Coordinates of N, CA and C in Angstrom, one line a residue:
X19 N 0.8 -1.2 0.0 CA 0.0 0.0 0.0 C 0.9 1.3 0.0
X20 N 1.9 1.4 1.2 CA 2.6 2.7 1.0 C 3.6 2.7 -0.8
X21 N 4.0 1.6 -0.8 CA 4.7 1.9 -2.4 C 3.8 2.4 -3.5
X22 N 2.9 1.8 -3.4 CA 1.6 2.2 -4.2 C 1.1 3.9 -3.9
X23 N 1.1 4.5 -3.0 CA 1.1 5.5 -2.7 C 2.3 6.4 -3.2
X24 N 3.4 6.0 -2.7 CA 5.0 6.9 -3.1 C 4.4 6.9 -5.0
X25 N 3.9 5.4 -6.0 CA 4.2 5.5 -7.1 C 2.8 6.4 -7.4
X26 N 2.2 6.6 -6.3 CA 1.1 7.9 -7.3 C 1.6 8.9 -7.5
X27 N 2.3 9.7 -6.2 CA 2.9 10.9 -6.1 C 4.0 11.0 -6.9
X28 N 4.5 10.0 -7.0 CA 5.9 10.3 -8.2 C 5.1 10.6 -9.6
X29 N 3.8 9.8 -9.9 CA 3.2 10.3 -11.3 C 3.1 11.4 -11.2
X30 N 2.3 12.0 -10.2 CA 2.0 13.8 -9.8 C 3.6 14.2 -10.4
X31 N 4.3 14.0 -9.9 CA 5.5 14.9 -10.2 C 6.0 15.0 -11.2
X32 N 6.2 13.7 -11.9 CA 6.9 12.9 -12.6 C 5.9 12.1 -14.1
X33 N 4.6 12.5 -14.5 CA 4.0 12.0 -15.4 C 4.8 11.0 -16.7
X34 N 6.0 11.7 -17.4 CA 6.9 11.2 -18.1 C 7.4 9.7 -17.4
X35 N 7.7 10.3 -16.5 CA 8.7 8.4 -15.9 C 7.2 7.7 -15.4
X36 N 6.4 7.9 -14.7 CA 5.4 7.3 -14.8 C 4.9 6.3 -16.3
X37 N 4.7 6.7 -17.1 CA 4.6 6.3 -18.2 C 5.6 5.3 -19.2
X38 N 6.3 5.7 -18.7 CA 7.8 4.9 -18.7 C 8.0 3.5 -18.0
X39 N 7.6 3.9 -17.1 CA 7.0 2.6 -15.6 C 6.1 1.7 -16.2
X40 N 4.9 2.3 -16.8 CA 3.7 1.0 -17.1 C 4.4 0.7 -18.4
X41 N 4.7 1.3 -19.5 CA 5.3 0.8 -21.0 C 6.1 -0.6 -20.2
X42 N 6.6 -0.2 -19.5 CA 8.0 -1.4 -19.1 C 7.2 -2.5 -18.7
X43 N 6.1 -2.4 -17.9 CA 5.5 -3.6 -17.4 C 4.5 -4.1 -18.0
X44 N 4.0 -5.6 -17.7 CA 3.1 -6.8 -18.2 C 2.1 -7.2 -18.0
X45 N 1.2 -7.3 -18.9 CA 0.0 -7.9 -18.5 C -0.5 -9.1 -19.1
X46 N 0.6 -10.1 -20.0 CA 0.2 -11.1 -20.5 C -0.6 -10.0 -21.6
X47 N -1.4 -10.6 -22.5 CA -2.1 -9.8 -24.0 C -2.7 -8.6 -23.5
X48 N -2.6 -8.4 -22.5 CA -3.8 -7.1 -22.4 C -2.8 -5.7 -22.8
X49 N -3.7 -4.6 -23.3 CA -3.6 -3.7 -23.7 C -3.4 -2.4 -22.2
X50 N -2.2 -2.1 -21.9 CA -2.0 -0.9 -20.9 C -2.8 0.1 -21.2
X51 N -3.2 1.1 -20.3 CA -3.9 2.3 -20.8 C -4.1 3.4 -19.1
X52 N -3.9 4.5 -19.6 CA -3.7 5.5 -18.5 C -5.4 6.6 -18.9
X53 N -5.7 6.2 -20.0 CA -7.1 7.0 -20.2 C -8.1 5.5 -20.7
X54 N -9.3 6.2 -21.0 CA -10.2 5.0 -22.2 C -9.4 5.3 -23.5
X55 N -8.9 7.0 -23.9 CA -8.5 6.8 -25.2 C -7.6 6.2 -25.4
X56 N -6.4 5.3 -24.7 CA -5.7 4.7 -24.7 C -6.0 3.4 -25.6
X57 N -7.8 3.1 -24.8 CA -7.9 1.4 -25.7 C -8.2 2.0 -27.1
X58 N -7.7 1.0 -27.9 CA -8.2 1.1 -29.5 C -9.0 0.8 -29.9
X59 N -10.0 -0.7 -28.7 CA -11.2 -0.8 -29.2 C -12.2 -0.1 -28.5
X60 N -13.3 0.3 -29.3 CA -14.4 1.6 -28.6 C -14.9 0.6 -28.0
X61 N -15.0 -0.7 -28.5 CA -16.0 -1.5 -26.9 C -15.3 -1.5 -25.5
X62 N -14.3 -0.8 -25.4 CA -13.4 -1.3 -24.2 C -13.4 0.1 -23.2
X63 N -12.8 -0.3 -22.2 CA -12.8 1.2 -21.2 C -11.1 0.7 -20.5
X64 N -10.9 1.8 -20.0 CA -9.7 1.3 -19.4 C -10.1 1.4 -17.7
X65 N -9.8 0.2 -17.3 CA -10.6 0.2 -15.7 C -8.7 -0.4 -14.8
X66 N -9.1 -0.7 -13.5 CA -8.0 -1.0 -13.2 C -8.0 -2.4 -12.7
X67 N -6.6 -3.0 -12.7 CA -6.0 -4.6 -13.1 C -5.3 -4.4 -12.7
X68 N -4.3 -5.6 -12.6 CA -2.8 -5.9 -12.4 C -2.0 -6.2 -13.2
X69 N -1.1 -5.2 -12.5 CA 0.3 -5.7 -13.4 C 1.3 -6.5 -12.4
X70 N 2.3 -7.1 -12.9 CA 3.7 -7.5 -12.4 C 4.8 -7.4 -13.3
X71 N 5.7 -7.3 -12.3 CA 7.5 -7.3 -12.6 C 7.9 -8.7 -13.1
X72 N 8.6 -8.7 -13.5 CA 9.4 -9.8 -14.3 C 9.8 -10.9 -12.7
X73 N 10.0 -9.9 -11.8 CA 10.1 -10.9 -10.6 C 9.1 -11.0 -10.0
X74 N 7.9 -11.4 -10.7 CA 6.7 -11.6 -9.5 C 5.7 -10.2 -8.9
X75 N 6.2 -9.6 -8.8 CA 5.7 -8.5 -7.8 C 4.7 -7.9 -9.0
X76 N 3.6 -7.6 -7.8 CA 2.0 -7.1 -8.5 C 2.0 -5.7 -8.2
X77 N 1.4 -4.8 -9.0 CA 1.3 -3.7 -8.4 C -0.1 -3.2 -9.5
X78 N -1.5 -2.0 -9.3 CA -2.5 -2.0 -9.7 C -2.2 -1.0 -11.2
X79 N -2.7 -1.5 -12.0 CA -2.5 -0.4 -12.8 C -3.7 -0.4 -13.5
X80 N -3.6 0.4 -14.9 CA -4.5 0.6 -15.8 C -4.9 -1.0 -17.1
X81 N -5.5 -1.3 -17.4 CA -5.7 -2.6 -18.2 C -7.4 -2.0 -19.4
X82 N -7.2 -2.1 -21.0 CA -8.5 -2.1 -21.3 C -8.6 -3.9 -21.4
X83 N -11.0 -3.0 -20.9 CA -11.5 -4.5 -20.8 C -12.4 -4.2 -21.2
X84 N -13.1 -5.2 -21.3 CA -14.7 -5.1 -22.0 C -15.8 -4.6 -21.2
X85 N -16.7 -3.4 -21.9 CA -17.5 -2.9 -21.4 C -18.5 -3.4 -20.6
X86 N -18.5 -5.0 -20.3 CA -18.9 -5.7 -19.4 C -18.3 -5.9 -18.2
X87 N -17.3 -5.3 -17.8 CA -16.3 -5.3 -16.6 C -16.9 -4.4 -15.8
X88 N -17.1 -3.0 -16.4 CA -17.6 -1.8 -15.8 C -18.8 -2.1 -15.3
X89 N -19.0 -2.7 -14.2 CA -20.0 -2.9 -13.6 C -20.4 -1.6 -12.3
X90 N -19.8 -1.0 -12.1 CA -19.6 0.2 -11.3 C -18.4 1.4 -11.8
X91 N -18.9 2.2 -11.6 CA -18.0 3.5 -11.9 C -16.9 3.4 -11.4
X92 N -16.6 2.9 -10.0 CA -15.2 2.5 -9.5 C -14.4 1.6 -10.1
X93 N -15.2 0.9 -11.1 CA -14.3 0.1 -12.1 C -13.0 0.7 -13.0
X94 N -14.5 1.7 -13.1 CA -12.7 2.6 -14.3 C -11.8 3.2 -13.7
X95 N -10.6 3.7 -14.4 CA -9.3 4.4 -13.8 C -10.1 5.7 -13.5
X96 N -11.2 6.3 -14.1 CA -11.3 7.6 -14.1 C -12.3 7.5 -13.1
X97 N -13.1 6.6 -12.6 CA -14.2 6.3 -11.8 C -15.6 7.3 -12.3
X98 N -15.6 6.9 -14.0 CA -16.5 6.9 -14.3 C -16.7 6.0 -15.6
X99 N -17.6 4.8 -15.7 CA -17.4 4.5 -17.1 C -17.9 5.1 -18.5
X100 N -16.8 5.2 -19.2 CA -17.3 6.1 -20.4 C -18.4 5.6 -20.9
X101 N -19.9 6.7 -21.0 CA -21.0 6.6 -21.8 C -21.3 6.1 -22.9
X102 N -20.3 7.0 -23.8 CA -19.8 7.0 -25.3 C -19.4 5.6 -26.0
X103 N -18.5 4.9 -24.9 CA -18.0 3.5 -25.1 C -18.4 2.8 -24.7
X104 N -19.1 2.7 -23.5 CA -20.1 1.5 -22.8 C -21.2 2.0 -22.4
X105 N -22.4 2.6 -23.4 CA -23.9 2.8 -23.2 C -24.2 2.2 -22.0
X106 N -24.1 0.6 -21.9 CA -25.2 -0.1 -21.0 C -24.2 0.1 -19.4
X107 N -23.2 0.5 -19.4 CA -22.3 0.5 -17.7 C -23.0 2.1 -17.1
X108 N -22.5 1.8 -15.9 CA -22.0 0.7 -15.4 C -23.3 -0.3 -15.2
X109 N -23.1 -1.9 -15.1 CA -23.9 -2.7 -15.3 C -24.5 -2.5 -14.3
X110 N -24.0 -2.9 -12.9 CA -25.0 -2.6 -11.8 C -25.3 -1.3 -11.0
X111 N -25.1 -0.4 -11.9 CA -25.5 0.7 -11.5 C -27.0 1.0 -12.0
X112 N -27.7 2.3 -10.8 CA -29.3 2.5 -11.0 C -29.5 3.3 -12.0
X113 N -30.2 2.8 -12.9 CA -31.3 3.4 -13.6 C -32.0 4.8 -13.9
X114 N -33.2 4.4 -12.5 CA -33.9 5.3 -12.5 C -34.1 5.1 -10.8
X115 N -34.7 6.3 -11.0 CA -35.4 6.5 -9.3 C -36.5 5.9 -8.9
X116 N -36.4 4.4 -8.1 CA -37.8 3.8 -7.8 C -37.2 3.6 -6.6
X117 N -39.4 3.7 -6.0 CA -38.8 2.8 -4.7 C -39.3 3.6 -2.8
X118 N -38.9 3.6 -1.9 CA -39.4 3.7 -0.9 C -37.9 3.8 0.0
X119 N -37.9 5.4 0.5 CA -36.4 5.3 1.4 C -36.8 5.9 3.0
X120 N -36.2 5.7 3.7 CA -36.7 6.2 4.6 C -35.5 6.5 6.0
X121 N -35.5 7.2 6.5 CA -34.5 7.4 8.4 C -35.3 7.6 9.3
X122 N -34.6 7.3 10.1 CA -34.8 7.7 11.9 C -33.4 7.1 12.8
X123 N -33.0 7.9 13.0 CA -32.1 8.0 13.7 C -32.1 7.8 15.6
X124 N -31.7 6.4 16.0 CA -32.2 6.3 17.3 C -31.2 7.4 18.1
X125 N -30.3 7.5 17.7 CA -29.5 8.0 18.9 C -29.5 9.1 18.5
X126 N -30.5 10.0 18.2 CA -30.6 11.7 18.1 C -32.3 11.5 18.8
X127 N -32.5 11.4 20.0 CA -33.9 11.3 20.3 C -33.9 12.3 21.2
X128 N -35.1 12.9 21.4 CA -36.0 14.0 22.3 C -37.2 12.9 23.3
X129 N -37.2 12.8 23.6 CA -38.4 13.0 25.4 C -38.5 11.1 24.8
X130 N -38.1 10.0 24.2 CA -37.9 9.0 23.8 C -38.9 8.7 22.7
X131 N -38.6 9.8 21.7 CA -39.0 10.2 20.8 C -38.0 10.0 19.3
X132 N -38.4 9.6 18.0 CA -37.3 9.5 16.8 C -38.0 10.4 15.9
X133 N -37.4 11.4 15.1 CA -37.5 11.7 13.7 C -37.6 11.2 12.7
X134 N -39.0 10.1 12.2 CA -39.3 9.1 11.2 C -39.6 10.0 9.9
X135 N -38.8 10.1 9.3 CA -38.8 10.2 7.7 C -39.4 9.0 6.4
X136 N -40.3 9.5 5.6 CA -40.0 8.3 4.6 C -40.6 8.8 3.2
X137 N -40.1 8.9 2.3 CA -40.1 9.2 0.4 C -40.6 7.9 -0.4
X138 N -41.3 8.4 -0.6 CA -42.2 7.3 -2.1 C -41.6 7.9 -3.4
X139 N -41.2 7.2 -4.3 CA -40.4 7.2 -5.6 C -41.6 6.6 -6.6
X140 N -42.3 7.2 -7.5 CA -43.1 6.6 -8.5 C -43.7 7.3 -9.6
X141 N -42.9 6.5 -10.8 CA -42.8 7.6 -11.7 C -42.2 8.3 -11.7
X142 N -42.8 9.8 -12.2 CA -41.8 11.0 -11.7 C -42.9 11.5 -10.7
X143 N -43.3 10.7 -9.6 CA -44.2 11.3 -8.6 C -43.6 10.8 -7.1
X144 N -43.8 11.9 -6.5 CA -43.3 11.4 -5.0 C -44.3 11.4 -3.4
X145 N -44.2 10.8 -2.7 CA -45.1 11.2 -1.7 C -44.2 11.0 -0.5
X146 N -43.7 12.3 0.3 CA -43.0 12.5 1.6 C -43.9 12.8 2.9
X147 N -43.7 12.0 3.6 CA -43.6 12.2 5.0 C -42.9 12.5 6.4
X148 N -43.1 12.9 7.0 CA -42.5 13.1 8.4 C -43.4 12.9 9.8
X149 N -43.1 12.6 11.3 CA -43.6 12.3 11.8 C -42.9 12.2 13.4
X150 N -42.9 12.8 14.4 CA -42.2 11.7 15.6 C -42.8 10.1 16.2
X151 N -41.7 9.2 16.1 CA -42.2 8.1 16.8 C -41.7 7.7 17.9
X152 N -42.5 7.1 18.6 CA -41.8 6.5 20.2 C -41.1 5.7 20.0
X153 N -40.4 5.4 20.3 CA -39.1 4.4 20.4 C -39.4 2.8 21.2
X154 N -40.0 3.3 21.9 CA -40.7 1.6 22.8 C -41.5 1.2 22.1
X155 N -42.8 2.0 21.6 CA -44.1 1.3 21.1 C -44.9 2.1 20.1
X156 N -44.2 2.6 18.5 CA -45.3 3.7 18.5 C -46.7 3.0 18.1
X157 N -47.3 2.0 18.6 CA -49.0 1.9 18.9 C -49.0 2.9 19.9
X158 N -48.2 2.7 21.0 CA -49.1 3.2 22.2 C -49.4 4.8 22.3
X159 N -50.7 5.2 22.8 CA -50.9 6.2 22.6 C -50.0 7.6 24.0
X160 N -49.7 8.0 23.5 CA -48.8 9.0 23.6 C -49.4 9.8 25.1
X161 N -47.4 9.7 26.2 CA -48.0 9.7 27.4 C -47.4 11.4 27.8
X162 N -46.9 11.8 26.5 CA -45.7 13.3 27.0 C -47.5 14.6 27.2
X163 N -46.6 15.3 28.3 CA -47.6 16.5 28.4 C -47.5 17.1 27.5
X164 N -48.5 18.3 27.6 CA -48.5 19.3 26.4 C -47.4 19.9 26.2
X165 N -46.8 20.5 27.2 CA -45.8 21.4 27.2 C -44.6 20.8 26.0
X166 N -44.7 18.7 26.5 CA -43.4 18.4 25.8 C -43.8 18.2 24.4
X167 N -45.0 17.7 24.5 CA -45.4 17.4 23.0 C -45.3 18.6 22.0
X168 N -45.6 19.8 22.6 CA -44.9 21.2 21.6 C -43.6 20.7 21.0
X169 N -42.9 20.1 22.8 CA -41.4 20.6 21.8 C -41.1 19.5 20.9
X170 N -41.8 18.1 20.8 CA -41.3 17.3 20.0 C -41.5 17.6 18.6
X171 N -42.8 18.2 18.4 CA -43.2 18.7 17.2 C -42.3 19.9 16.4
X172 N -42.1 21.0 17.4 CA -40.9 21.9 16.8 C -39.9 21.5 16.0
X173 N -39.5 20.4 17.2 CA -38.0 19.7 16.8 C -38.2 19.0 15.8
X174 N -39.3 18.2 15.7 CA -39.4 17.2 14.1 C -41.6 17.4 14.2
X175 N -41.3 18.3 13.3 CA -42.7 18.5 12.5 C -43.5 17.7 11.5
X176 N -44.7 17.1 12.5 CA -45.3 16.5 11.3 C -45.7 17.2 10.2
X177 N -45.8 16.3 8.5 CA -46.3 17.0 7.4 C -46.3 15.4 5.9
X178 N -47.0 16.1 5.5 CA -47.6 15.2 4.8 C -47.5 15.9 3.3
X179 N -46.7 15.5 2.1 CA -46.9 15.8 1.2 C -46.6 15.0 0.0
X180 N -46.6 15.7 -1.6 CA -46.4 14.6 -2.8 C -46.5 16.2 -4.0
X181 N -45.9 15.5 -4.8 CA -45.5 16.3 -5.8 C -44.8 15.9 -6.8
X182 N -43.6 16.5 -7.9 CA -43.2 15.9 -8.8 C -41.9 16.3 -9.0
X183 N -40.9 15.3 -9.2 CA -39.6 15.3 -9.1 C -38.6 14.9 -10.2
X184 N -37.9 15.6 -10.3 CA -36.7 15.5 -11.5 C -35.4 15.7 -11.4
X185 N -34.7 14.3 -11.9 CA -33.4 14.3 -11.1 C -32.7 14.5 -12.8
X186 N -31.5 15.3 -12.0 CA -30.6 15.7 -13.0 C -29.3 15.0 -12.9
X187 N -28.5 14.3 -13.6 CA -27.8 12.9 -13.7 C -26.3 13.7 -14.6
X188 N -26.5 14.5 -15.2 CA -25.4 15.2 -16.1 C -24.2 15.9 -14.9
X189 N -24.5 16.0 -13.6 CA -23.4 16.4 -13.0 C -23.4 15.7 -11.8
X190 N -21.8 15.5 -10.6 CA -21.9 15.0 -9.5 C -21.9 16.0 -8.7
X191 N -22.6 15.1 -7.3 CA -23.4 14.4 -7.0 C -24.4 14.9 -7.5
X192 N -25.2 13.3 -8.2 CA -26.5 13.7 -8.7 C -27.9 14.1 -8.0
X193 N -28.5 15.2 -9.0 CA -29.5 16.2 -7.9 C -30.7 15.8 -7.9
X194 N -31.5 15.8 -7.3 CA -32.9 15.7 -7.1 C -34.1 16.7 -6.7
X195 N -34.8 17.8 -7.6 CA -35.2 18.5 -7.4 C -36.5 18.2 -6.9
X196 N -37.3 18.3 -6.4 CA -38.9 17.9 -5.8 C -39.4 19.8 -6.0
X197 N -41.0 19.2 -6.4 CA -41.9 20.6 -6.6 C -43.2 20.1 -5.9
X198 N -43.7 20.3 -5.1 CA -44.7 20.1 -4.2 C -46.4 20.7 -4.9
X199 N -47.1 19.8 -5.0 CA -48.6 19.8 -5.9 C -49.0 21.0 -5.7
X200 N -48.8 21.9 -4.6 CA -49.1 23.1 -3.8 C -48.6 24.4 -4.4
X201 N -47.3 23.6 -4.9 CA -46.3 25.5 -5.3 C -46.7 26.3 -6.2
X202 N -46.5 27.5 -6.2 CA -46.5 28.5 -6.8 C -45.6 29.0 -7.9
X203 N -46.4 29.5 -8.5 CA -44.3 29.9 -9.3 C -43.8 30.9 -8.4
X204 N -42.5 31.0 -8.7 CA -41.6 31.9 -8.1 C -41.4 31.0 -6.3
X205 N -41.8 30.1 -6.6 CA -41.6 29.1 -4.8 C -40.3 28.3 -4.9
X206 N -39.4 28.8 -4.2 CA -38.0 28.0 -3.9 C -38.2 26.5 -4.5
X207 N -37.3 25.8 -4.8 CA -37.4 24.4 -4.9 C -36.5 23.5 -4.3
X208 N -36.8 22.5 -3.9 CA -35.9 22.0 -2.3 C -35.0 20.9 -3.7
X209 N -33.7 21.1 -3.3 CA -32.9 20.2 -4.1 C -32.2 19.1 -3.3
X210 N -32.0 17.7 -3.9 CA -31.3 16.9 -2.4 C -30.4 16.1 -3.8
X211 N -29.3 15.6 -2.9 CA -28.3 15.0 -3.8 C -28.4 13.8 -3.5
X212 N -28.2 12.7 -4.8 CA -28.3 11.2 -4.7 C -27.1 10.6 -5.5
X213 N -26.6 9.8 -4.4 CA -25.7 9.0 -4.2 C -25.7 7.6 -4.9
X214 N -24.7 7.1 -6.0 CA -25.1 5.5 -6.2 C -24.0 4.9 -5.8
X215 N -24.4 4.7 -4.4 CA -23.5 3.4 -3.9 C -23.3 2.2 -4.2
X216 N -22.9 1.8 -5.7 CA -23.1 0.8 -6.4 C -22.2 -0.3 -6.3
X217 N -22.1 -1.1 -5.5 CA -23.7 -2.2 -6.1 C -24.7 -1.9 -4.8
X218 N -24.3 -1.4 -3.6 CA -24.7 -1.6 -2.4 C -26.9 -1.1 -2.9
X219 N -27.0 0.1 -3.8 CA -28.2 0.6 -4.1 C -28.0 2.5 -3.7
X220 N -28.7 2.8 -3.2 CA -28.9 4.2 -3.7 C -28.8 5.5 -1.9
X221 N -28.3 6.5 -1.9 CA -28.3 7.1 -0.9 C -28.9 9.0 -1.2
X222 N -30.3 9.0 -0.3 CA -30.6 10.2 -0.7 C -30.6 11.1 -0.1
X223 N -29.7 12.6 -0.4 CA -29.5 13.4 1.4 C -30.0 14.2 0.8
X224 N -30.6 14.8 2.0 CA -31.3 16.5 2.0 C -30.9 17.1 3.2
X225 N -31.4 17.9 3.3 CA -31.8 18.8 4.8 C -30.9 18.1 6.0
X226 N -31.9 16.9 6.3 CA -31.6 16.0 7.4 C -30.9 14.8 6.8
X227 N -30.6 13.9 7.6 CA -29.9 12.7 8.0 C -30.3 12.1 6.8
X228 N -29.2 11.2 5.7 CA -29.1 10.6 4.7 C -30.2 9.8 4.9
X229 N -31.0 9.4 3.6 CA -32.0 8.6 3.7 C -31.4 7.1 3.2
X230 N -32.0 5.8 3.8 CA -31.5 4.7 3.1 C -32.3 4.1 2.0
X231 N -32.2 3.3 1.1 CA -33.5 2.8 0.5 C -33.7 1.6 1.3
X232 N -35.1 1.6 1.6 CA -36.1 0.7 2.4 C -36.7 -0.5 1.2
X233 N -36.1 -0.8 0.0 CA -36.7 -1.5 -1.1 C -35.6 -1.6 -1.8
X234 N -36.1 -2.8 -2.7 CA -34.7 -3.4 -3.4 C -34.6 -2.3 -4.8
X235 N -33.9 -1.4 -5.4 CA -33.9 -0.2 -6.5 C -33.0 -1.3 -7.5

């Protein structure tokens, strides 16, 4: 790991000898490559692989492979797979936006109380909620006086809404705009950014505490 580290910084410095470094080393038939323009075939991307020294020793480099390799963005060197070259990558990366995510966070609680979030994905339509829940039982009907029940509400306000949403994918991290069935023109638009933690599924943050997906995307 630290050699691997010293040989990034020396590319930083040193891009020429760098280059110099992978020309010299082996991959059996495969094709070296420090970009995608490197591979010569457009089905390929350049992702990262191993190389080794004539004495054994492995160290990670660049390798083109077939646009079926790019199964995640972290596949390629550039940690994105080229569009242009591989339409269908990365393979198990998401799509589109479906699905049901939701948080609550036990260990941020008020009077034994949680901040229950949860987003409906369908179509381009959405339906959000908020809510406080008890943490022992939320059947049971609720034992805080008035005084506390103000403050739970302050602190995490119920509300109930749905509206229509458009995620924009052309830049990172990708955005997610929501317009609420209610708005007005000239009404702010709440923007939240979505994460593809690929293969793991999808992470959506706004305001509060990242949401997870609650459903298989």
């Amino acid at each position: 790991r630290k050699w691997m580290q010293n040989a990034m910084r020396a590319r930083q410095r040193h891009p020429a000898v760098w280059m110099c470094f992978v020309v010299m080393s082996r991959v059996g038939a495969a094709t070296l490559c420090l970009s995608h323009k490197d591979c010569p075939d457009q089905s390929q991307f350049c992702g990262w692989g191993n190389c080794s020294y004539a004495n054994g020793w492995f160290y990670t480099c660049g390798v083109c492979m077939t646009c079926d390799a790019c199964r995640c963005d972290s596949d390629a060197i550039d940690l994105s797979c080229p569009r242009t070259r591989c339409p269908a990558s990365p393979v198990n990366g998401v799509r589109y936006l479906s699905g049901t995510f939701w948080n609550y966070d036990t260990t941020q609680a008020l009077l034994g109380y949680v901040c229950f979030r949860r987003i409906e994905f369908k179509g381009n339509l959405f339906s959000d909620m908020q809510m406080p829940v008890s943490i022992t039982d939320p059947a049971l009907p609720s034992t805080l006086l008035p005084a506390q029940a103000d403050s739970v509400q302050r602190w995490c306000g119920s509300f109930v809404r749905s509206g229509v949403f458009e995620v924009d994918n052309t830049r990172f991290p990708i955005t997610v705009t929501f317009r609420t069935l209610h708005a007005r023109a000239g009404d702010p638009l709440e923007t939240w950014t979505l994460l593809d933690l690929c293969p793991a599924g999808l992470q959506l943050s706004g305001p509060a505490s990242p949401l997870s997906p609650a459903a298989s995307l």
